[in-house]
mmCIF file of C-alpha atoms in Angstrom:
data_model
loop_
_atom_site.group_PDB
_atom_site.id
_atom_site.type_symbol
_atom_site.label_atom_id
_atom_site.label_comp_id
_atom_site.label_asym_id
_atom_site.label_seq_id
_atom_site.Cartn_x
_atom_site.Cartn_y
_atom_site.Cartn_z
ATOM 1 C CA UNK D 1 48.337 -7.357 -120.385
ATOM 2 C CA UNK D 2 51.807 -6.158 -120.643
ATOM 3 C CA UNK D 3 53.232 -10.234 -120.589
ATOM 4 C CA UNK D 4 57.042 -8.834 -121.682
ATOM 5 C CA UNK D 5 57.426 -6.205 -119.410
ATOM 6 C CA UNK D 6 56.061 -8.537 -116.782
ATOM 7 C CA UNK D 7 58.537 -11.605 -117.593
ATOM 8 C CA UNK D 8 61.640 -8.193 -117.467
ATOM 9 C CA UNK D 9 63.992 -9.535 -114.207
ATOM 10 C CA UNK D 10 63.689 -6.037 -113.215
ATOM 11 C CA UNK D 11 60.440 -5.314 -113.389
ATOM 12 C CA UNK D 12 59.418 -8.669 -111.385
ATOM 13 C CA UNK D 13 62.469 -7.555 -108.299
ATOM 14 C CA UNK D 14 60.193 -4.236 -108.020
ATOM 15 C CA UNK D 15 56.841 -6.097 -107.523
ATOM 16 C CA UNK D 16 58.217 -8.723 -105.053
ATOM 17 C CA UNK D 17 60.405 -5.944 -103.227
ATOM 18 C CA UNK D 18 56.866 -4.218 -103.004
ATOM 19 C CA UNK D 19 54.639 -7.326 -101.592
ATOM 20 C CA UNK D 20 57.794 -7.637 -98.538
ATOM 21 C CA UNK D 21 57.760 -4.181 -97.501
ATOM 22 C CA UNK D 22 56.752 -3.504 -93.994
ATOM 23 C CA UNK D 23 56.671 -0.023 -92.432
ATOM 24 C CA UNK D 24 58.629 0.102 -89.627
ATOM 25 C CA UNK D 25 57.124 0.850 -86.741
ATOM 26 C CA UNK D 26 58.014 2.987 -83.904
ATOM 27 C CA UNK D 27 57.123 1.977 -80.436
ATOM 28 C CA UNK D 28 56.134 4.111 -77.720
ATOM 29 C CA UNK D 29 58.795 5.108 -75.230
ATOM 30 C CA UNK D 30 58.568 3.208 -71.859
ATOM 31 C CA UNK D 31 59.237 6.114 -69.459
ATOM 32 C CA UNK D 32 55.502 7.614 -68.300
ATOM 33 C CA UNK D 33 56.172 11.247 -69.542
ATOM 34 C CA UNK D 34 57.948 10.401 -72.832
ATOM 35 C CA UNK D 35 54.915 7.705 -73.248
ATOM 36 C CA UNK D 36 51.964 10.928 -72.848
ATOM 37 C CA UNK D 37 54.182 13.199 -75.328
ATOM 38 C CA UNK D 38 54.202 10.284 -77.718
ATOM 39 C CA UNK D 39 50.809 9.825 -77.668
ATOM 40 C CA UNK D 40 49.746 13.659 -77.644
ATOM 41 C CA UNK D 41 51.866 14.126 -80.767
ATOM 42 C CA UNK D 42 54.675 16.103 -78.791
ATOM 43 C CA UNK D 43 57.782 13.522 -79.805
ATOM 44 C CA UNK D 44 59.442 16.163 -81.885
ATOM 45 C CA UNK D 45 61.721 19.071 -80.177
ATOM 46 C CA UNK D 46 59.638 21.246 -82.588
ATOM 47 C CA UNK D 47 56.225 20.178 -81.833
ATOM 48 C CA UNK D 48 56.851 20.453 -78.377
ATOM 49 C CA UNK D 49 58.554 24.044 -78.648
ATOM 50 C CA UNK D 50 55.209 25.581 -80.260
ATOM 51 C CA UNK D 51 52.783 23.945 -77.791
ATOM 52 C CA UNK D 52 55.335 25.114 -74.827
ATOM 53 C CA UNK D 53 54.729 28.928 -76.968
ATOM 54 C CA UNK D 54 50.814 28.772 -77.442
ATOM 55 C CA UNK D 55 50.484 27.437 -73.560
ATOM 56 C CA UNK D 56 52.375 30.435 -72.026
ATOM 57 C CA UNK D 57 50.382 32.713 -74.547
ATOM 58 C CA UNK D 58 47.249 31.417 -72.881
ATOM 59 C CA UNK D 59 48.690 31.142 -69.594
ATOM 60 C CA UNK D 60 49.329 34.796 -69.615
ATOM 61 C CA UNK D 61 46.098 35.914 -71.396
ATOM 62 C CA UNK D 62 44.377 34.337 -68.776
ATOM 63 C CA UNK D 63 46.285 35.389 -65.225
ATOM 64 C CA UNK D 64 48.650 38.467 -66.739
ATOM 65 C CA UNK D 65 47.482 40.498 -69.966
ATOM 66 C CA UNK D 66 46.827 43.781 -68.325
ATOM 67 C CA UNK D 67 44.466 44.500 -71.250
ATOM 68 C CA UNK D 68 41.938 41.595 -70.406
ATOM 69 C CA UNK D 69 41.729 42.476 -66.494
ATOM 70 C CA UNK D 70 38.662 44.141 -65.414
ATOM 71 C CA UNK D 71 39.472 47.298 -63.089
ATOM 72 C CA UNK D 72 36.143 49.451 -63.133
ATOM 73 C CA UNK D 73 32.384 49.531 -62.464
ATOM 74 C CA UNK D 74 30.033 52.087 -64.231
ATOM 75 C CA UNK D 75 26.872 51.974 -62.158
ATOM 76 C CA UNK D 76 23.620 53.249 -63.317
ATOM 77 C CA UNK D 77 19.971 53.441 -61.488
ATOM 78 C CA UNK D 78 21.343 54.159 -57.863
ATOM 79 C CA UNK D 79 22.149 56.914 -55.528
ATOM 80 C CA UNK D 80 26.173 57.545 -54.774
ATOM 81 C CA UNK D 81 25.689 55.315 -50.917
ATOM 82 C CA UNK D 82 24.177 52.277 -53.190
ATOM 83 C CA UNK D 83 26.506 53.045 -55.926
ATOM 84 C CA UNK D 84 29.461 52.549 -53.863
ATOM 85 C CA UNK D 85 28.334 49.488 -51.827
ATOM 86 C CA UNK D 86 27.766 47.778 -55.392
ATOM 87 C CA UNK D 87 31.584 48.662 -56.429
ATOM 88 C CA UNK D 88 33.283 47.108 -53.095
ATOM 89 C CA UNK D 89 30.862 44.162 -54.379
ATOM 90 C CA UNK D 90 32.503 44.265 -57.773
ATOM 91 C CA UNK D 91 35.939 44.395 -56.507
ATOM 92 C CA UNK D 92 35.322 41.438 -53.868
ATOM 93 C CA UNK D 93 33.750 39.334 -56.552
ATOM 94 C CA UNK D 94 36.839 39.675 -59.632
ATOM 95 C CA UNK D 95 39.135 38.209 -56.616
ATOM 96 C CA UNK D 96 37.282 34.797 -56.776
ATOM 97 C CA UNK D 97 37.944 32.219 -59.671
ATOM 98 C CA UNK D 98 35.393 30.165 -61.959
ATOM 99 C CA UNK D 99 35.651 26.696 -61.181
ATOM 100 C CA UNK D 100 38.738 27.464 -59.001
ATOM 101 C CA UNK D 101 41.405 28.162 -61.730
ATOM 102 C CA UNK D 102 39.602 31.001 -63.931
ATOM 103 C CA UNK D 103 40.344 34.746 -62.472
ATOM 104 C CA UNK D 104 37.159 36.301 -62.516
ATOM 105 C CA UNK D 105 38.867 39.619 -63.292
ATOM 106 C CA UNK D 106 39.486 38.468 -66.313
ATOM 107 C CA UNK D 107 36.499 39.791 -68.744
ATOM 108 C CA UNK D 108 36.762 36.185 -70.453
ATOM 109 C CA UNK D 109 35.626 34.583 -67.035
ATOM 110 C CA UNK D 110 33.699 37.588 -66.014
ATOM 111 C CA UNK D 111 29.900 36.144 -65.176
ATOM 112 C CA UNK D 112 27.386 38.451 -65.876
ATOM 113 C CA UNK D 113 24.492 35.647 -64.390
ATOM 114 C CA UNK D 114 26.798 34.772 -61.886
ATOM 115 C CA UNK D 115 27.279 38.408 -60.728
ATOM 116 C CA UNK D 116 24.095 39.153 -60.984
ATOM 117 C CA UNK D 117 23.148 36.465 -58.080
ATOM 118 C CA UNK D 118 26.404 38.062 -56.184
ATOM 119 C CA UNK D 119 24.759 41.091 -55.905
ATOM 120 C CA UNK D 120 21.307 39.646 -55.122
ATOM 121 C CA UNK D 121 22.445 37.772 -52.480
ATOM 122 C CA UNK D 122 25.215 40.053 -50.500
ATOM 123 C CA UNK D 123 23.386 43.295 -51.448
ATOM 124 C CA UNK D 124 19.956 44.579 -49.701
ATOM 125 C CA UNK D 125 20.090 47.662 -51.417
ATOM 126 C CA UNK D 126 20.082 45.935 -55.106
ATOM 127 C CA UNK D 127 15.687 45.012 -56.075
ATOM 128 C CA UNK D 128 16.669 43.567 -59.693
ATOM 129 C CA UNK D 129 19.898 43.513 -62.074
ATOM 130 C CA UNK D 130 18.303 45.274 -65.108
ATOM 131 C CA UNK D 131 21.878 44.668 -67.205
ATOM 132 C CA UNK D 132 25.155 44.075 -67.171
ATOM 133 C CA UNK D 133 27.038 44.678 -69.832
ATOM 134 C CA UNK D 134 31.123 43.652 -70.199
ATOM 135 C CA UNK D 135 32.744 46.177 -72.359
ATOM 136 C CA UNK D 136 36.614 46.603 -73.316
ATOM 137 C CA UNK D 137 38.938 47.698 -71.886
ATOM 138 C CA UNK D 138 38.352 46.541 -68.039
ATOM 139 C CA UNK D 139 35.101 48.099 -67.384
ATOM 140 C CA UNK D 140 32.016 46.257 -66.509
ATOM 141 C CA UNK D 141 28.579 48.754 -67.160
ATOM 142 C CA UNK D 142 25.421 47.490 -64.738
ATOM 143 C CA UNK D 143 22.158 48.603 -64.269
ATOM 144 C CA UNK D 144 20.250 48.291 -61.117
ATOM 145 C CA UNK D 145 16.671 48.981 -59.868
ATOM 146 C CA UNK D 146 17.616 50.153 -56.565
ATOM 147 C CA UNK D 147 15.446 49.082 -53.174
ATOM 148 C CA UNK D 148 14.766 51.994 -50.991
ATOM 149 C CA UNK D 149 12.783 52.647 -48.094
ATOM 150 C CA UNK D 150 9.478 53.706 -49.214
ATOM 151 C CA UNK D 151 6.702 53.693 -46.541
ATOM 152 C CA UNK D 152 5.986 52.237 -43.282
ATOM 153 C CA UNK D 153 3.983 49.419 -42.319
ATOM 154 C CA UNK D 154 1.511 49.206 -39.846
ATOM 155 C CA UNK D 155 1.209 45.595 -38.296
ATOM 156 C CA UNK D 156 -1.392 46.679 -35.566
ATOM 157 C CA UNK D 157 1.386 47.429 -32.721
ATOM 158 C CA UNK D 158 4.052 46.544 -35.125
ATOM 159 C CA UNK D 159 5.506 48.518 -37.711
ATOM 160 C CA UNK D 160 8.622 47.668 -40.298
ATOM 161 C CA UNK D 161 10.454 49.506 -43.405
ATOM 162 C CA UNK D 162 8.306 48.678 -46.531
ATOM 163 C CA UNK D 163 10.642 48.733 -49.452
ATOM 164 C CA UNK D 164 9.910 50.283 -52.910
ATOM 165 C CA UNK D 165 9.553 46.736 -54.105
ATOM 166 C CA UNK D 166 7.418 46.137 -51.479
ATOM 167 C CA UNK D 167 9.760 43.611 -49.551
ATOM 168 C CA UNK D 168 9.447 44.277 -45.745
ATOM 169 C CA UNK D 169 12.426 45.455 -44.101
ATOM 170 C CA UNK D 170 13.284 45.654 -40.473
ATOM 171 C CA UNK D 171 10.893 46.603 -37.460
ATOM 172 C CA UNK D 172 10.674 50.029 -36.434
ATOM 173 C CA UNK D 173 9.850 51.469 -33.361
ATOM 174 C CA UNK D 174 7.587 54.289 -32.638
ATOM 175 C CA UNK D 175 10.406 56.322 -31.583
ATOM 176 C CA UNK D 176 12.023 55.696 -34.941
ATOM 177 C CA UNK D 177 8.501 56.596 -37.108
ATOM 178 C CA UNK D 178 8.425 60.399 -35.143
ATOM 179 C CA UNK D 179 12.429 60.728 -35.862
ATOM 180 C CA UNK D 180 14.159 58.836 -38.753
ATOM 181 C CA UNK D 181 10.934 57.648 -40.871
ATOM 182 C CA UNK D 182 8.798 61.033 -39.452
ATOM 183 C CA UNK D 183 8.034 61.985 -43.571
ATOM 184 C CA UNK D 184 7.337 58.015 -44.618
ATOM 185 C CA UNK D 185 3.463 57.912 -45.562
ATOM 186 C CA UNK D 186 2.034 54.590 -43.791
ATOM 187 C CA UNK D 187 0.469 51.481 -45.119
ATOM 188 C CA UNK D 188 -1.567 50.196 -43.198
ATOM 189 C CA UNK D 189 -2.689 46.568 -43.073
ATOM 190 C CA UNK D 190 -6.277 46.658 -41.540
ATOM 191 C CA UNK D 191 -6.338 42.704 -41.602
ATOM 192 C CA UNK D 192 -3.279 42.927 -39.124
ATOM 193 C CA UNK D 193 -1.232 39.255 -41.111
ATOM 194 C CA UNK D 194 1.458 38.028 -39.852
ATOM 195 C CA UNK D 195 4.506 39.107 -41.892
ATOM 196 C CA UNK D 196 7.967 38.570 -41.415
ATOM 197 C CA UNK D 197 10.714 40.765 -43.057
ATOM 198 C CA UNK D 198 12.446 39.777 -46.498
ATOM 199 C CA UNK D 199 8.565 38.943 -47.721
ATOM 200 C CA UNK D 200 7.229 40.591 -50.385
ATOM 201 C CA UNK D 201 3.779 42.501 -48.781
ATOM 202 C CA UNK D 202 2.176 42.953 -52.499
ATOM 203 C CA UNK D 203 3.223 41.614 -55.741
ATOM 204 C CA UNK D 204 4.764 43.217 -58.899
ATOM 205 C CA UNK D 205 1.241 44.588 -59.996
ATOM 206 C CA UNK D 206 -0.159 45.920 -56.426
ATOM 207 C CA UNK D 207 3.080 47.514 -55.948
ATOM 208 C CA UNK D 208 2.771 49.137 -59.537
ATOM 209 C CA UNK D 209 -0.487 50.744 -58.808
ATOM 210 C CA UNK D 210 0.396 51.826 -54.823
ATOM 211 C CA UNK D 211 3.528 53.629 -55.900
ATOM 212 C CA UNK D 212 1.758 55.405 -59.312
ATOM 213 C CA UNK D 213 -0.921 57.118 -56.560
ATOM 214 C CA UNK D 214 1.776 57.536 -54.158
ATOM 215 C CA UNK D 215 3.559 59.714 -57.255
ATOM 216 C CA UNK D 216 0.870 60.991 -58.588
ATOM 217 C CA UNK D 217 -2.060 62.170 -56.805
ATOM 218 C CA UNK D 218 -0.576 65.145 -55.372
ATOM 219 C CA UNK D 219 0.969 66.475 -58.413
ATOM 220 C CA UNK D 220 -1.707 65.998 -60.427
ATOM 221 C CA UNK D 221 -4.815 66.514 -57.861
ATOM 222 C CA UNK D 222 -3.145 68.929 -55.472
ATOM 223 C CA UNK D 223 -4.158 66.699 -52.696
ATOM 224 C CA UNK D 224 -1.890 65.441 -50.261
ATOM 225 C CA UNK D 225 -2.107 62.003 -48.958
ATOM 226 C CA UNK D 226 -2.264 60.929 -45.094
ATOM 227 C CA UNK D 227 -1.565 57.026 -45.414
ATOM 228 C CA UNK D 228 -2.814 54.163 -47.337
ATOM 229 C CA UNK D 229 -4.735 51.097 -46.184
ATOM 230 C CA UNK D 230 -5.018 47.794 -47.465
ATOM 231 C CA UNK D 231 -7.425 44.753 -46.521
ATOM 232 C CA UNK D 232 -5.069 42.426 -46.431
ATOM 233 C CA UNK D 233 -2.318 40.768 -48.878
ATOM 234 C CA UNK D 234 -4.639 39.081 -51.095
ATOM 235 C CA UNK D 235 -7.455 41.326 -51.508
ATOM 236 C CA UNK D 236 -7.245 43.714 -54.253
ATOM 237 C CA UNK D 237 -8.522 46.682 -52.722
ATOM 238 C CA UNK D 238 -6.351 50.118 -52.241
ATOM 239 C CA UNK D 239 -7.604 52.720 -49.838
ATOM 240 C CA UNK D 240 -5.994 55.831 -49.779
ATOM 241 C CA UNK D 241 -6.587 58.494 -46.730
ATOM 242 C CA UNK D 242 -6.180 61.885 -48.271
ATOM 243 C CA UNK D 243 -5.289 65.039 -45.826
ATOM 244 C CA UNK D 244 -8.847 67.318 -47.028
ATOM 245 C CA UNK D 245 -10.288 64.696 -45.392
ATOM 246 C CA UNK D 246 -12.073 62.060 -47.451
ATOM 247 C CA UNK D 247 -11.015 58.774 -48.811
ATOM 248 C CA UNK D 248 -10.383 56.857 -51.844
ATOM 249 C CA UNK D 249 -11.478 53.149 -52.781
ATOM 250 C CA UNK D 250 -9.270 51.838 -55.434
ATOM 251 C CA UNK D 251 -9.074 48.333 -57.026
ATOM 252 C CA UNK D 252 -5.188 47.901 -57.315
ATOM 253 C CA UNK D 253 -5.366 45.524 -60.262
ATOM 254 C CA UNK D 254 -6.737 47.614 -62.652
ATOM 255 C CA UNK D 255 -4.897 50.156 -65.326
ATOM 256 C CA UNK D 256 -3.898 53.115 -62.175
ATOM 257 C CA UNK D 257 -3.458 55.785 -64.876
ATOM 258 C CA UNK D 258 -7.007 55.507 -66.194
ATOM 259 C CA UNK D 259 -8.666 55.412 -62.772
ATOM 260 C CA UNK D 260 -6.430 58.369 -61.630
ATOM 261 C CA UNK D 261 -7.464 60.150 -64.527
ATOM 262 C CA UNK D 262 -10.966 58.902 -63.621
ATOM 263 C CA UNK D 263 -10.714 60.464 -60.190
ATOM 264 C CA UNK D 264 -9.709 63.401 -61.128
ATOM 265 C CA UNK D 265 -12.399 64.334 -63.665
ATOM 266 C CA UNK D 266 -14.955 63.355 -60.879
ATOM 267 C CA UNK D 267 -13.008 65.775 -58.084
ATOM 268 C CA UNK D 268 -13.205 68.982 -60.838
ATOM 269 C CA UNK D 269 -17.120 68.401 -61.325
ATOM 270 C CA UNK D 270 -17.632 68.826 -57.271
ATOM 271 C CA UNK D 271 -17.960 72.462 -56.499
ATOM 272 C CA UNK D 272 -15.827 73.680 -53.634
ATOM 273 C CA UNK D 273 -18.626 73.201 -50.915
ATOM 274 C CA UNK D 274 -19.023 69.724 -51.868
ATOM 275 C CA UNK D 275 -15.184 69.035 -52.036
ATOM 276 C CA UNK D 276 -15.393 70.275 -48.185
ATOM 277 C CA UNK D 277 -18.213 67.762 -47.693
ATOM 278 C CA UNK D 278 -17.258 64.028 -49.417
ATOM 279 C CA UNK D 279 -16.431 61.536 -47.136
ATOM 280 C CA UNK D 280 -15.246 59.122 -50.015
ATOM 281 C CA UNK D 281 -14.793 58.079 -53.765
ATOM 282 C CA UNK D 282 -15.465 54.438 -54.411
ATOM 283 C CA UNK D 283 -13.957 54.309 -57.916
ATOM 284 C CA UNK D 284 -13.316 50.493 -57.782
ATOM 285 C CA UNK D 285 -15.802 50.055 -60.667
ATOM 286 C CA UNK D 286 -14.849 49.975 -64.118
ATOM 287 C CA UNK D 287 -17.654 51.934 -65.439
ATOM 288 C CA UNK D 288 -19.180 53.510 -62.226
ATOM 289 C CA UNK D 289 -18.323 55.804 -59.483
ATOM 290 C CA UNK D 290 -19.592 56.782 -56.797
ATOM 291 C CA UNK D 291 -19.395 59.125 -54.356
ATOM 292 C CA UNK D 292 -20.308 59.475 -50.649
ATOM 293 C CA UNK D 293 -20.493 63.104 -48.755
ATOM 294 C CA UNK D 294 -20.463 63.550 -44.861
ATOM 295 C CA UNK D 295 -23.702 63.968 -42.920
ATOM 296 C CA UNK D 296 -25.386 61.301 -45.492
ATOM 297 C CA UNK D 297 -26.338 57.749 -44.848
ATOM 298 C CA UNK D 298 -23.498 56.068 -46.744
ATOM 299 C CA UNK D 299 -21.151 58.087 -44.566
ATOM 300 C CA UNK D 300 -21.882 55.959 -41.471
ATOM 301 C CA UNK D 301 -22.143 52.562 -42.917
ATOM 302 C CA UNK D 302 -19.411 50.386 -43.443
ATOM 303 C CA UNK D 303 -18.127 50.329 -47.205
ATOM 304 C CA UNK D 304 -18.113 45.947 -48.603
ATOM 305 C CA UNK D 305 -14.488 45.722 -49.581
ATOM 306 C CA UNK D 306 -15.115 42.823 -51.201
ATOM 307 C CA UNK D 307 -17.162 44.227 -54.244
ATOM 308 C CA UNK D 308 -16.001 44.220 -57.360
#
């Protein structure tokens, strides 16, 4: 130990000076506003100048900058009536705010979910949202499956607009069938359910294999199709009424390319007078066939539809 610099007058004045220091301490202001700028750090002219700066830069990134407003819709997987119906829905929905203070024009507070259920819900036209993309500067780039008008269904006396997602649309009157939906092929459900519209009639998979005939058949078999028929919503049994005549038995959850494929090797093997002559495929089997010609005794007996 250092025992002569320690007994130095001097030396002894710095250490006691040291043990009585106290840091003075500044007390908040009294007045409410001066007290919340104390306390946020904002007690300087110069701290408070640079916070006043970076709020109006956010201030007017968020309600002004023209480069960060959304002004356009690029639409994809509709026709032009659907296309523009889903751009008046795009312009109503950037004039409404996120958590009422966020402009949803702005592509920062743009909701791609929460446009998504926009359209869903104030939109009949609009099956699914595919995408949405945001993409600078101001455009928005969606996607859309597009419902359409696809067939109509036959309710017994009742018949209604079956969508091409297979949601039921409005009634239609018999009137309406011979004038406005006079080239709609029918479905017809021979178990005659109660259905009300804004149901889906067959699911995802049903639907799949119904519209893959409806495309199909005709351009690949050359055989126009009357109608279809179906056994109800929850069997799993397509029957489709061709215009030569004859009938097809289907089972709608199974692969529809193979059985159409299927099908159509059968129909080439039949020689012209026996073509004239079927009165049905039943190609509901995954490894048989079978086929029924007028005049025999499986003509005039009634086909199980409940086989599998």
């Amino acid at each position: 130990m250092d025992t002569k610099r320690f007994n130095q007058p001097e030396y002894k004045s710095q250490i006691q000076g040291a043990r009585k220091y106290k840091r003075e301490v500044h007390k908040a202001p009294e007045e409410p506003l001066k007290k919340l700028l104390y306390y946020l750090g904002l007690d300087t002219w110069q701290r408070k100048t640079i916070a006043s700066l970076i709020f109006v830069f956010f201030v007017y990134c968020i309600y002004f900058a023209p480069f960060l407003k959304l002004n356009s819709i690029e639409i994809s997987g509709t026709d032009q009536q659907a296309a523009s119906k889903i751009e008046e829905n795009f312009n109503e929905y950037i004039q409404k705010y996120r958590v009422g203070i966020f402009p949803r024009k702005n592509i920062f507070f743009f909701g791609t979910r929460s446009f998504t259920d926009y359209l869903l819900e104030n939109n009949y036209q609009v099956a699914a949202v595919i995408e949405i993309k945001r993409k600078p500067l101001h455009k928005v780039v969606v996607e859309i499956n597009q419902r359409i008008p696809e067939f109509v269904l036959e309710q017994g006396l009742n018949n209604y607009v079956l969508n091409s997602d297979s949601t039921i649309g409005s009634s239609i009157t018999s009137e309406q069938i011979l004038s406005d939906f006079k080239a709609f092929k029918k479905v017809k459900d021979s178990a005659e359910e109660v259905v009300n519209p804004g149901e889906k009639f067959l699911n995802t998979q049903k639907n799949d294999f119904l519209q893959y005939l409806n495309d199909n058949i005709e351009k690949k078999m050359s055989l126009p199709i009357e109608s279809f028929e179906v056994p109800g919503r929850a069997s799993d049994q397509l029957i489709v009424h061709l215009k030569k005549g004859f009938v097809g038995y289907f089972n709608s959850t199974a692969d529809p390319k193979i059985f159409l494929d299927r099908f159509y090797t059968l129909w080439i093997q039949l020689t012209p007078d026996q073509q004239n002559r079927l009165a049905y495929f039943d190609l509901r089997f995954e490894k048989n066939a079978y086929a029924c010609f007028k005049g025999d005794k499986c003509a005039s007996s009634n086909i199980n539809l409940e086989s599998n």
